[in-house]
Amino acid sequence: MHPGVRSASPGACPSCGMALEPLDLRRAADEGDELRVMTIRFWIAFALSAPVVSLAMSGRPIPWLEALLTTPVVVWCAVPLFARAWGSLLSRSVNMFTLIALGIGVAYLYSLAALWLGAASYFDSAAAIVTLVLLGQVLELRARTRTSAQIRALLGLTPKTALRIAADGSERSILLDEIRVGDRLRVHRGERIPVDGSVCEGSTSVDESMVTGEAMPVEKRKADHVIGGTLNGAGSFVMTVERVGSETLLSQITQMVAQAARSRAPVQRLADSVAGYFVPAVIGIAVVTFFGWMILGPYPRLSHAIEAAVAVLIIACPCVLGLATPMSIAVASGKGASAGILFKDAQALEILCRADTLLIDKTGTLTTGQDTVKESAAGTMHALRALGLRVVMVTGDREERARAVARHAGIGDVRAGLLPAGKAAIVEEEQRQGHVVAMAGDGINDAPALARADVGIAMGSGTDVAIESAAVTLVKGDLTGIVRARRLSTATMRNVRQNLFFAFVYNALGIPIAAGVLYPFCGVLLSPMIAAAAMSCSSVCVIANALRLGHLDL
């Protein structure tokens, strides 16, 4: 949630307490260590909490045994929760873990005192809260790991060695790190291509579905580009290396997905702003609830007061608010990458669904580059209009030629004879008229317009300058990718709004009930243990809703 926070190792954000996103998804395996430790803590807490809760519910509690079983749960299993709460105090940024730690601490310390005074204790609530919160953390870590697992699997498909052809024609197997730009490599049938390059001898067909989403193999002949990690199908060929290491397409994909997952969408500002006031407000409500029950509540007042105050602290935990946007963005980024759609950041995901105007280049975007209109052009333009976009062609080509292509593609608005500055000027003109503008292009001459647009869309087959200037890259360079990107953006923001709505409604209803608003009418007082279960359930609902994006049909 906070991209400015940096750490040399996995851990929690000092501002919000949520787990940090890895800068490099190739190192995301470290998340597995955190997940394993959290899982161990959860199962130990569960094993110790189960008898405590059973004793409390049986009506024949054994306080000293409950204290014995609850103490390791609070003192050891809950260490990550208390550590995150302490970090929030040090950074002067109270968060959901501040509320959790307060709830656990109050319930446990009061129960210890009650043990000596012979009063009712809440060891069951303290133990159950720890267990349920740890369960929520385990589920969150598993969900986060799933969102990047597919991309890490792609990196794992790159072979560890390659067959290099020396100047004398001899062939020798070398490690991937030894490959240099300009090397000639032989790729046999059924092998994976080691790095990015181009065919210099032979012909073949390559399965590129892992990065483009296209199931049909692509024919490759001399001078055609090949992508590292894709599967060679039909025959043996020789390639010239063009990109290695972090410059390969797969490496760039992982970095863009990681960057998008770390970034914050503009809609997140609402959640951040609310959370900043929410936690202090909840603490205030808990204090008012405590004294309200102490002054006006029935006997035993102290017991009821503590129970209600702890329930407010736990049920109001804003983890749902914190998860609502980041989970959806992370899942959508991974889904887009598997379909050949790369979003540079969360802002691009949000703005693309609001765009009402699409400016589109002609040469290399609508056409194949040999002045020929792409087969998918007409169908794509029709689909984009159905999605609410007004399409305008912008090109440096002659008026008559531009209009001929526009007629074939089904575009009515054409601006021809434009220099690069002219395309950027049209973007500005549309923006002044109140339109949210997307720009699609592939060449150097499109770069100024791509950078100026609210969201730039670059064809993956285009120039590096265009790709660097754009917020969205279509790996395959196919026009239908624009339609898929729009659908993914729309579905993602709908998912985020659903999560935020659920978070606000959950807290709006949960806090008054926990405070005891129903008690005068029906004698119902919410147990802190039930509040913890409701809080964990709400987090699971948000996570499950976000994960639905991974199964979206684009």
Coordinates of C-alpha atoms in Angstrom, one line a residue:
M1 CA 0.0 0.0 0.0
H2 CA 2.9 2.4 0.6
P3 CA 5.4 2.3 -2.3
G4 CA 7.8 4.6 -0.6
V5 CA 8.6 2.0 2.1
R6 CA 11.7 -0.1 1.3
S7 CA 13.2 -3.1 3.2
A8 CA 16.1 -5.4 2.7
S9 CA 14.0 -8.5 3.7
P10 CA 10.4 -9.6 3.8
G11 CA 8.3 -8.1 6.6
A12 CA 5.5 -5.7 7.4
C13 CA 4.9 -2.1 6.3
P14 CA 5.5 0.2 9.4
S15 CA 2.6 2.4 8.2
C16 CA -0.2 0.0 7.5
G17 CA 1.2 -3.3 8.9
M18 CA 0.5 -5.2 5.7
A19 CA 3.1 -7.5 4.2
L20 CA 5.6 -5.8 1.9
E21 CA 5.5 -6.6 -1.9
P22 CA 8.8 -8.0 -3.3
L23 CA 10.6 -5.6 -5.7
D24 CA 11.8 -8.6 -7.7
L25 CA 9.2 -11.4 -8.2
R26 CA 12.1 -13.8 -8.9
R27 CA 12.9 -13.4 -5.1
A28 CA 9.3 -13.8 -4.1
A29 CA 10.0 -17.3 -3.0
D30 CA 11.1 -15.7 0.3
E31 CA 7.4 -15.1 0.9
G32 CA 7.1 -18.9 1.4
D33 CA 9.2 -18.6 4.5
E34 CA 6.9 -16.0 6.0
L35 CA 3.9 -18.1 5.1
R36 CA 5.4 -21.2 6.7
V37 CA 6.2 -19.4 10.0
M38 CA 2.8 -17.8 10.1
T39 CA 1.1 -21.2 9.4
I40 CA 3.0 -22.9 12.2
R41 CA 2.0 -20.1 14.6
F42 CA -1.6 -20.5 13.5
W43 CA -1.8 -24.3 14.0
I44 CA -0.1 -24.0 17.4
A45 CA -2.6 -21.3 18.4
F46 CA -5.5 -23.4 17.1
A47 CA -4.4 -26.4 19.1
L48 CA -4.1 -24.5 22.3
S49 CA -7.2 -22.3 21.8
A50 CA -9.6 -25.1 20.9
P51 CA -9.7 -26.6 24.5
V52 CA -9.8 -23.0 26.0
V53 CA -12.9 -22.1 23.9
S54 CA -14.4 -25.5 24.6
L55 CA -14.0 -25.1 28.4
A56 CA -15.5 -21.6 28.2
M57 CA -18.5 -22.8 26.2
S58 CA -19.1 -25.8 28.4
G59 CA -20.2 -23.6 31.3
R60 CA -17.7 -25.2 33.6
P61 CA -14.5 -23.1 33.0
I62 CA -11.2 -24.0 34.6
P63 CA -9.5 -20.6 34.8
W64 CA -6.0 -21.7 35.8
L65 CA -5.9 -24.2 32.9
E66 CA -7.3 -21.6 30.4
A67 CA -4.6 -19.2 31.6
L68 CA -1.9 -21.9 31.1
L69 CA -3.0 -22.7 27.5
T70 CA -3.7 -19.1 26.5
T71 CA -0.3 -17.7 27.7
P72 CA 1.8 -19.3 24.9
V73 CA -0.8 -18.2 22.3
V74 CA -0.5 -14.6 23.4
V75 CA 3.2 -14.5 24.3
W76 CA 4.5 -16.5 21.2
C77 CA 1.9 -17.0 18.5
A78 CA 0.8 -13.4 18.6
V79 CA 4.3 -12.0 18.4
P80 CA 3.9 -10.8 14.7
L81 CA 0.7 -9.0 15.6
F82 CA 2.2 -7.2 18.5
A83 CA 5.3 -6.4 16.5
R84 CA 3.3 -4.7 13.8
A85 CA 1.3 -2.8 16.4
W86 CA 4.5 -1.6 18.0
G87 CA 5.8 -0.6 14.6
S88 CA 2.7 1.5 14.0
L89 CA 3.3 3.4 17.3
L90 CA 6.9 4.0 16.4
S91 CA 5.9 5.4 13.0
R92 CA 3.0 7.3 14.5
S93 CA 0.7 5.7 12.1
V94 CA -1.9 3.6 14.0
N95 CA -3.4 0.8 11.9
M96 CA -5.5 -2.3 12.1
F97 CA -2.8 -4.1 14.1
T98 CA -3.0 -1.3 16.7
L99 CA -6.7 -2.3 17.3
I100 CA -5.9 -6.0 17.3
A101 CA -3.1 -5.7 19.8
L102 CA -5.2 -3.5 22.1
G103 CA -8.1 -6.0 22.0
I104 CA -5.8 -9.0 22.7
G105 CA -3.9 -7.2 25.4
V106 CA -6.9 -5.9 27.2
A107 CA -8.7 -9.3 27.2
Y108 CA -5.6 -11.2 28.4
L109 CA -4.4 -8.8 31.1
Y110 CA -7.9 -8.3 32.5
S111 CA -8.2 -12.1 32.6
L112 CA -5.0 -12.5 34.5
A113 CA -6.2 -10.0 37.1
A114 CA -9.6 -11.7 37.2
L115 CA -7.8 -15.0 37.8
W116 CA -6.6 -13.7 41.2
L117 CA -9.8 -11.8 42.0
G118 CA -12.1 -14.8 41.2
A119 CA -14.0 -12.8 38.6
A120 CA -15.1 -13.9 35.1
S121 CA -12.2 -14.1 32.6
Y122 CA -11.8 -13.7 28.8
F123 CA -9.0 -16.1 28.1
D124 CA -11.1 -17.8 25.5
S125 CA -11.6 -14.4 23.7
A126 CA -7.9 -13.6 23.8
A127 CA -6.9 -17.0 22.4
A128 CA -9.6 -17.1 19.8
I129 CA -8.8 -13.6 18.5
V130 CA -5.1 -14.5 18.0
T131 CA -6.1 -17.7 16.2
L132 CA -8.6 -16.1 13.9
V133 CA -6.3 -13.1 13.1
L134 CA -3.5 -15.5 12.3
L135 CA -5.9 -17.5 10.1
G136 CA -6.6 -14.3 8.2
Q137 CA -2.9 -13.6 7.8
V138 CA -2.3 -17.1 6.5
L139 CA -5.1 -16.7 3.9
E140 CA -3.8 -13.3 2.8
L141 CA -0.2 -14.6 2.4
R142 CA -1.5 -17.6 0.4
A143 CA -3.6 -15.3 -1.9
R144 CA -0.6 -12.9 -2.4
T145 CA 1.6 -15.8 -3.3
R146 CA -0.9 -17.1 -5.8
T147 CA -1.0 -13.8 -7.6
S148 CA 2.7 -13.9 -8.5
A149 CA 3.1 -17.7 -8.7
Q150 CA 2.2 -17.8 -12.4
I151 CA 4.8 -15.2 -13.3
R152 CA 7.5 -16.9 -11.3
A153 CA 6.5 -20.1 -13.1
L154 CA 7.1 -18.4 -16.4
L155 CA 10.6 -17.4 -15.3
G156 CA 11.2 -21.0 -14.3
L157 CA 10.5 -22.1 -17.8
T158 CA 13.7 -20.5 -19.1
P159 CA 16.3 -23.2 -19.7
K160 CA 19.4 -23.2 -17.5
T161 CA 21.7 -23.8 -20.4
A162 CA 22.0 -23.0 -24.1
L163 CA 23.9 -24.4 -27.1
R164 CA 26.3 -21.7 -28.4
I165 CA 27.8 -21.9 -31.9
A166 CA 31.4 -20.8 -32.0
A167 CA 33.1 -18.9 -34.9
D168 CA 34.6 -22.2 -36.2
G169 CA 31.1 -23.8 -36.2
S170 CA 31.6 -26.0 -33.1
E171 CA 28.7 -26.1 -30.6
R172 CA 29.1 -26.1 -26.8
S173 CA 26.6 -26.0 -23.9
I174 CA 26.9 -22.9 -21.7
L175 CA 25.1 -21.5 -18.7
L176 CA 22.4 -18.9 -19.3
D177 CA 24.5 -16.2 -17.5
E178 CA 27.3 -16.8 -20.0
I179 CA 25.2 -15.8 -23.1
R180 CA 26.1 -12.4 -24.6
V181 CA 24.3 -10.2 -27.1
G182 CA 25.4 -11.2 -30.6
D183 CA 26.0 -14.9 -29.8
R184 CA 24.5 -17.5 -32.1
L185 CA 22.5 -20.3 -30.4
R186 CA 21.0 -23.5 -31.8
V187 CA 17.6 -24.4 -30.5
H188 CA 16.4 -28.0 -31.2
R189 CA 12.9 -29.2 -31.6
G190 CA 10.9 -29.4 -28.3
E191 CA 13.4 -27.1 -26.4
R192 CA 12.6 -23.8 -24.9
I193 CA 14.2 -20.7 -26.3
P194 CA 16.8 -19.4 -23.8
V195 CA 16.8 -15.6 -24.5
D196 CA 15.2 -13.0 -26.8
G197 CA 16.6 -12.8 -30.3
S198 CA 15.9 -13.4 -34.0
V199 CA 16.1 -16.4 -36.3
C200 CA 19.2 -16.3 -38.6
E201 CA 19.0 -19.9 -40.0
G202 CA 16.1 -22.3 -40.5
S203 CA 12.4 -22.0 -39.8
T204 CA 10.1 -23.3 -37.1
S205 CA 6.8 -22.8 -35.3
V206 CA 6.9 -21.5 -31.7
D207 CA 4.3 -21.8 -28.9
E208 CA 4.2 -18.2 -27.5
S209 CA 1.0 -18.7 -25.4
M210 CA 2.9 -18.3 -22.2
V211 CA 3.4 -14.6 -22.8
T212 CA 0.8 -13.7 -25.5
G213 CA -2.2 -15.8 -24.5
E214 CA -2.5 -17.0 -28.1
A215 CA -2.9 -20.8 -28.3
M216 CA -1.9 -21.2 -31.9
P217 CA 1.8 -21.7 -32.7
V218 CA 3.5 -18.8 -34.5
E219 CA 5.5 -19.5 -37.7
K220 CA 9.1 -18.2 -37.5
R221 CA 11.4 -17.6 -40.4
K222 CA 14.7 -15.7 -41.0
A223 CA 14.7 -12.3 -39.2
D224 CA 11.6 -13.1 -37.2
H225 CA 11.8 -12.3 -33.4
V226 CA 11.7 -15.1 -30.8
I227 CA 11.0 -14.8 -27.1
G228 CA 13.0 -16.4 -24.3
G229 CA 11.1 -19.1 -22.5
T230 CA 8.7 -19.9 -25.3
L231 CA 8.6 -23.5 -26.7
N232 CA 10.1 -24.4 -30.1
G233 CA 7.9 -26.8 -31.9
A234 CA 8.5 -27.9 -35.5
G235 CA 12.2 -27.8 -36.2
S236 CA 15.7 -26.9 -35.3
F237 CA 16.9 -23.3 -36.0
V238 CA 19.8 -20.9 -35.2
M239 CA 19.1 -17.6 -33.5
T240 CA 21.1 -14.4 -32.9
V241 CA 20.9 -13.2 -29.3
E242 CA 19.5 -9.6 -29.0
R243 CA 18.6 -9.4 -25.3
V244 CA 19.8 -11.1 -22.1
G245 CA 19.3 -10.9 -18.4
S246 CA 16.9 -8.2 -17.2
E247 CA 16.4 -6.9 -20.7
T248 CA 14.5 -10.0 -21.9
L249 CA 10.7 -9.8 -22.3
L250 CA 10.0 -12.2 -19.4
S251 CA 12.2 -10.2 -17.0
Q252 CA 10.4 -7.0 -18.1
I253 CA 7.1 -8.7 -17.6
T254 CA 7.9 -9.7 -14.0
Q255 CA 9.2 -6.2 -13.2
M256 CA 6.1 -4.5 -14.6
V257 CA 3.8 -6.9 -12.7
A258 CA 5.7 -6.3 -9.5
Q259 CA 5.6 -2.5 -10.0
A260 CA 1.9 -2.6 -10.7
A261 CA 1.2 -4.6 -7.6
R262 CA 3.2 -2.2 -5.5
S263 CA 1.6 0.9 -6.9
R264 CA -1.6 2.5 -5.5
A265 CA -4.6 3.4 -7.6
P266 CA -6.1 6.9 -7.1
V267 CA -9.2 5.2 -5.5
Q268 CA -6.9 3.9 -2.8
R269 CA -6.5 7.5 -1.6
L270 CA -10.0 7.3 -0.3
A271 CA -9.3 4.2 1.7
D272 CA -6.0 5.8 3.0
S273 CA -7.8 8.9 4.0
V274 CA -10.5 7.1 5.8
A275 CA -8.1 4.7 7.6
G276 CA -6.1 7.7 8.9
Y277 CA -9.1 8.9 10.9
F278 CA -10.8 5.5 11.4
V279 CA -8.4 3.9 13.8
P280 CA -8.3 6.8 16.3
A281 CA -12.1 7.1 16.0
V282 CA -12.6 3.4 16.8
I283 CA -10.3 3.7 19.9
G284 CA -12.4 6.6 21.0
I285 CA -15.7 4.6 20.4
A286 CA -14.2 1.7 22.5
V287 CA -13.4 4.1 25.4
V288 CA -16.9 5.7 25.2
T289 CA -18.4 2.1 25.1
F290 CA -16.4 1.1 28.1
F291 CA -17.5 4.0 30.3
G292 CA -21.1 3.8 28.9
W293 CA -21.4 0.2 30.2
M294 CA -19.7 1.1 33.4
I295 CA -22.1 3.9 34.1
L296 CA -25.4 2.6 32.6
G297 CA -24.9 -1.1 32.1
P298 CA -26.4 -3.9 34.2
Y299 CA -24.4 -6.0 36.7
P300 CA -21.6 -7.2 36.3
R301 CA -20.8 -3.8 34.8
L302 CA -17.0 -4.2 34.5
S303 CA -17.3 -7.5 32.8
H304 CA -19.8 -6.2 30.2
A305 CA -17.8 -3.0 29.7
I306 CA -14.6 -4.9 28.9
E307 CA -16.4 -7.4 26.7
A308 CA -18.1 -4.6 24.6
A309 CA -14.9 -2.5 24.3
V310 CA -12.8 -5.4 23.2
A311 CA -15.5 -6.4 20.7
V312 CA -15.5 -2.9 19.2
L313 CA -11.7 -2.9 18.8
I314 CA -11.7 -6.3 17.1
I315 CA -14.7 -6.1 14.8
A316 CA -13.6 -2.6 13.6
C317 CA -10.2 -3.8 12.5
P318 CA -9.7 -2.1 9.1
C319 CA -7.9 -5.0 7.4
V320 CA -10.8 -5.3 5.0
L321 CA -10.3 -1.6 4.1
G322 CA -6.6 -2.2 3.6
L323 CA -7.0 -5.3 1.5
A324 CA -9.8 -4.0 -0.7
T325 CA -7.7 -2.3 -3.4
P326 CA -4.2 -3.9 -3.2
M327 CA -5.6 -7.5 -3.6
S328 CA -7.6 -6.6 -6.6
I329 CA -4.8 -4.7 -8.3
A330 CA -2.3 -7.6 -7.6
V331 CA -4.6 -10.3 -9.0
A332 CA -5.5 -8.2 -12.0
S333 CA -1.9 -7.4 -12.8
G334 CA -1.1 -11.2 -12.8
K335 CA -4.1 -11.9 -14.9
G336 CA -3.2 -9.3 -17.4
A337 CA 0.4 -10.5 -17.7
S338 CA -0.8 -14.1 -18.5
A339 CA -3.0 -12.6 -21.3
G340 CA -0.2 -10.5 -22.8
I341 CA -1.4 -7.2 -21.2
L342 CA 1.2 -5.4 -19.0
F343 CA 0.1 -2.5 -16.8
K344 CA 2.9 -0.2 -15.7
D345 CA 1.0 0.8 -12.5
A346 CA -2.4 0.7 -10.7
Q347 CA -3.3 4.1 -12.0
A348 CA -3.3 2.8 -15.6
L349 CA -5.7 0.0 -14.5
E350 CA -8.1 2.5 -13.0
I351 CA -8.0 5.2 -15.7
L352 CA -8.4 2.9 -18.7
C353 CA -11.9 1.9 -17.6
R354 CA -12.9 5.6 -17.4
A355 CA -11.5 6.5 -20.8
D356 CA -14.2 7.7 -23.3
T357 CA -11.9 8.5 -26.3
L358 CA -9.3 6.3 -28.0
L359 CA -6.8 7.9 -30.3
I360 CA -5.2 5.2 -32.5
D361 CA -2.2 5.4 -34.8
K362 CA -2.5 3.9 -38.3
T363 CA 0.9 2.5 -39.4
G364 CA 1.9 -0.6 -37.4
T365 CA -1.1 -0.3 -35.1
L366 CA -4.1 -0.6 -37.4
T367 CA -2.0 -1.8 -40.3
T368 CA 0.8 -4.4 -40.5
G369 CA 3.3 -1.8 -41.5
Q370 CA 3.2 -2.5 -45.3
D371 CA 0.8 0.6 -45.7
T372 CA -2.3 -3.7 -45.2
V373 CA -5.1 -3.4 -42.6
K374 CA -4.9 -5.9 -39.8
E375 CA -7.6 -8.6 -40.0
S376 CA -8.8 -7.8 -36.5
A377 CA -9.2 -4.1 -37.1
A378 CA -12.9 -3.8 -38.0
G379 CA -14.0 -6.3 -35.3
T380 CA -11.9 -4.5 -32.7
M381 CA -13.2 -1.1 -33.5
H382 CA -16.8 -2.4 -33.3
A383 CA -16.1 -4.0 -29.9
L384 CA -14.4 -0.8 -28.6
R385 CA -17.4 1.3 -29.5
A386 CA -19.6 -1.2 -27.8
L387 CA -17.5 -0.7 -24.7
G388 CA -18.2 3.0 -24.8
L389 CA -15.1 4.4 -26.5
R390 CA -15.1 7.0 -29.3
V391 CA -12.3 6.0 -31.7
V392 CA -10.3 8.6 -33.6
M393 CA -7.4 7.7 -36.1
V394 CA -4.4 10.0 -35.8
T395 CA -1.7 9.5 -38.4
G396 CA 1.1 11.2 -40.3
D397 CA 0.0 9.6 -43.5
R398 CA -1.7 11.4 -46.4
E399 CA -5.4 12.2 -46.1
E400 CA -6.7 9.9 -48.9
R401 CA -4.7 6.9 -47.7
A402 CA -5.7 7.4 -44.1
R403 CA -9.4 7.6 -45.0
A404 CA -9.2 4.5 -47.1
V405 CA -7.7 2.5 -44.1
A406 CA -10.3 4.2 -41.8
R407 CA -13.2 3.0 -44.0
H408 CA -11.8 -0.5 -44.0
A409 CA -11.5 -0.5 -40.2
G410 CA -14.8 1.2 -39.5
I411 CA -13.5 4.5 -38.1
G412 CA -15.3 7.7 -38.9
D413 CA -13.1 10.3 -37.4
V414 CA -9.7 10.8 -39.0
R415 CA -6.9 13.3 -38.4
A416 CA -4.2 12.9 -41.0
G417 CA -0.8 14.6 -42.0
L418 CA 0.2 14.9 -38.3
L419 CA 3.8 15.3 -37.0
P420 CA 4.5 13.8 -33.5
A421 CA 3.8 17.2 -31.9
G422 CA 0.5 17.3 -33.7
K423 CA -0.6 14.0 -32.3
A424 CA 0.2 15.2 -28.8
A425 CA -1.7 18.5 -29.5
I426 CA -4.8 16.5 -30.4
V427 CA -4.5 14.6 -27.1
E428 CA -4.4 17.9 -25.2
E429 CA -7.3 19.3 -27.2
E430 CA -9.5 16.3 -26.3
Q431 CA -8.5 16.6 -22.7
R432 CA -9.4 20.3 -22.6
Q433 CA -12.9 19.3 -23.9
G434 CA -13.2 17.1 -20.8
H435 CA -12.5 13.7 -22.4
V436 CA -10.4 11.0 -20.7
V437 CA -8.0 10.0 -23.5
A438 CA -6.3 6.7 -24.3
M439 CA -3.7 6.7 -27.0
A440 CA -2.6 3.5 -28.9
G441 CA 0.6 3.5 -31.0
D442 CA 3.8 1.7 -31.7
G443 CA 6.4 4.1 -33.2
I444 CA 8.8 6.8 -32.1
N445 CA 6.5 9.4 -33.6
D446 CA 3.7 8.2 -31.2
A447 CA 5.8 8.6 -28.0
P448 CA 4.8 12.2 -27.2
A449 CA 1.1 11.4 -27.6
L450 CA 1.5 8.2 -25.5
A451 CA 3.1 10.1 -22.7
R452 CA 0.6 13.0 -22.8
A453 CA -2.5 10.8 -22.9
D454 CA -4.3 9.9 -19.7
V455 CA -3.3 6.3 -20.5
G456 CA -0.9 5.3 -23.3
I457 CA -1.2 1.8 -24.9
A458 CA 1.9 0.6 -26.7
M459 CA 2.0 -2.3 -29.2
G460 CA 4.6 -4.8 -28.0
S461 CA 5.9 -5.2 -31.5
G462 CA 6.7 -1.4 -31.6
T463 CA 9.7 0.6 -30.6
D464 CA 11.3 0.8 -27.2
V465 CA 10.6 4.5 -27.0
A466 CA 6.9 3.9 -27.5
I467 CA 6.8 1.2 -24.9
E468 CA 8.6 3.3 -22.3
S469 CA 6.2 6.2 -22.9
A470 CA 3.1 4.1 -22.4
A471 CA 1.3 2.9 -19.3
V472 CA 0.0 -0.3 -20.9
T473 CA 1.9 -2.6 -23.2
L474 CA 0.3 -5.3 -25.4
V475 CA 2.9 -8.0 -25.7
K476 CA 1.6 -9.5 -28.9
G477 CA 0.8 -6.1 -30.5
D478 CA -2.6 -7.4 -31.5
L479 CA -5.5 -4.9 -31.6
T480 CA -7.8 -7.2 -29.7
G481 CA -5.5 -6.7 -26.7
I482 CA -7.0 -3.2 -26.3
V483 CA -10.4 -4.8 -25.9
R484 CA -9.1 -7.3 -23.4
A485 CA -7.3 -4.5 -21.5
R486 CA -10.4 -2.4 -21.3
R487 CA -12.5 -5.4 -20.0
L488 CA -9.9 -6.2 -17.4
S489 CA -9.7 -2.6 -16.2
T490 CA -13.5 -2.3 -16.0
A491 CA -13.8 -5.7 -14.1
T492 CA -10.9 -4.7 -11.7
M493 CA -12.4 -1.4 -10.7
R494 CA -15.8 -2.9 -10.3
N495 CA -14.2 -5.5 -8.0
V496 CA -12.4 -2.8 -6.0
R497 CA -15.7 -0.8 -5.5
Q498 CA -17.4 -4.0 -4.4
N499 CA -14.6 -4.6 -1.8
L500 CA -14.7 -1.0 -0.6
F501 CA -18.5 -1.0 -0.3
F502 CA -18.3 -4.2 1.7
A503 CA -15.7 -2.8 4.0
F504 CA -17.6 0.3 4.8
V505 CA -21.0 -1.5 5.2
Y506 CA -19.3 -4.1 7.4
N507 CA -17.9 -1.5 9.8
A508 CA -21.0 0.7 9.7
L509 CA -23.1 -2.3 10.9
G510 CA -20.5 -4.1 13.0
I511 CA -19.3 -1.3 15.3
P512 CA -22.7 -0.4 16.8
I513 CA -23.6 -4.1 17.3
A514 CA -20.3 -4.7 19.1
A515 CA -20.8 -1.6 21.2
G516 CA -24.1 -3.1 22.4
V517 CA -26.8 -1.1 20.6
L518 CA -29.0 -4.2 20.4
Y519 CA -28.7 -5.1 24.1
P520 CA -31.6 -2.8 25.3
F521 CA -33.9 -4.4 22.7
C522 CA -33.1 -8.1 22.7
G523 CA -30.4 -8.6 25.4
V524 CA -27.7 -9.4 22.8
L525 CA -24.1 -8.5 23.5
L526 CA -21.5 -9.5 21.0
S527 CA -18.7 -11.7 22.3
P528 CA -15.1 -10.6 21.4
M529 CA -14.6 -14.1 20.0
I530 CA -17.5 -13.7 17.6
A531 CA -16.2 -10.3 16.7
A532 CA -12.8 -11.8 15.8
A533 CA -14.6 -14.5 13.7
A534 CA -16.6 -11.8 11.9
M535 CA -13.5 -9.8 11.2
S536 CA -11.6 -12.8 9.8
C537 CA -14.7 -13.8 7.7
S538 CA -14.8 -10.3 6.2
S539 CA -11.2 -10.5 5.2
V540 CA -11.8 -13.9 3.6
C541 CA -14.7 -12.5 1.6
V542 CA -12.6 -9.6 0.2
I543 CA -9.7 -12.0 -0.7
A544 CA -12.1 -14.4 -2.4
N545 CA -13.8 -11.6 -4.3
A546 CA -10.4 -10.3 -5.5
L547 CA -9.3 -13.8 -6.6
R548 CA -12.3 -14.0 -8.9
L549 CA -10.4 -11.7 -11.3
G550 CA -8.0 -14.5 -11.9
H551 CA -10.7 -16.5 -13.6
L552 CA -12.1 -13.6 -15.6
D553 CA -12.8 -14.5 -19.3
L554 CA -11.2 -11.7 -21.4

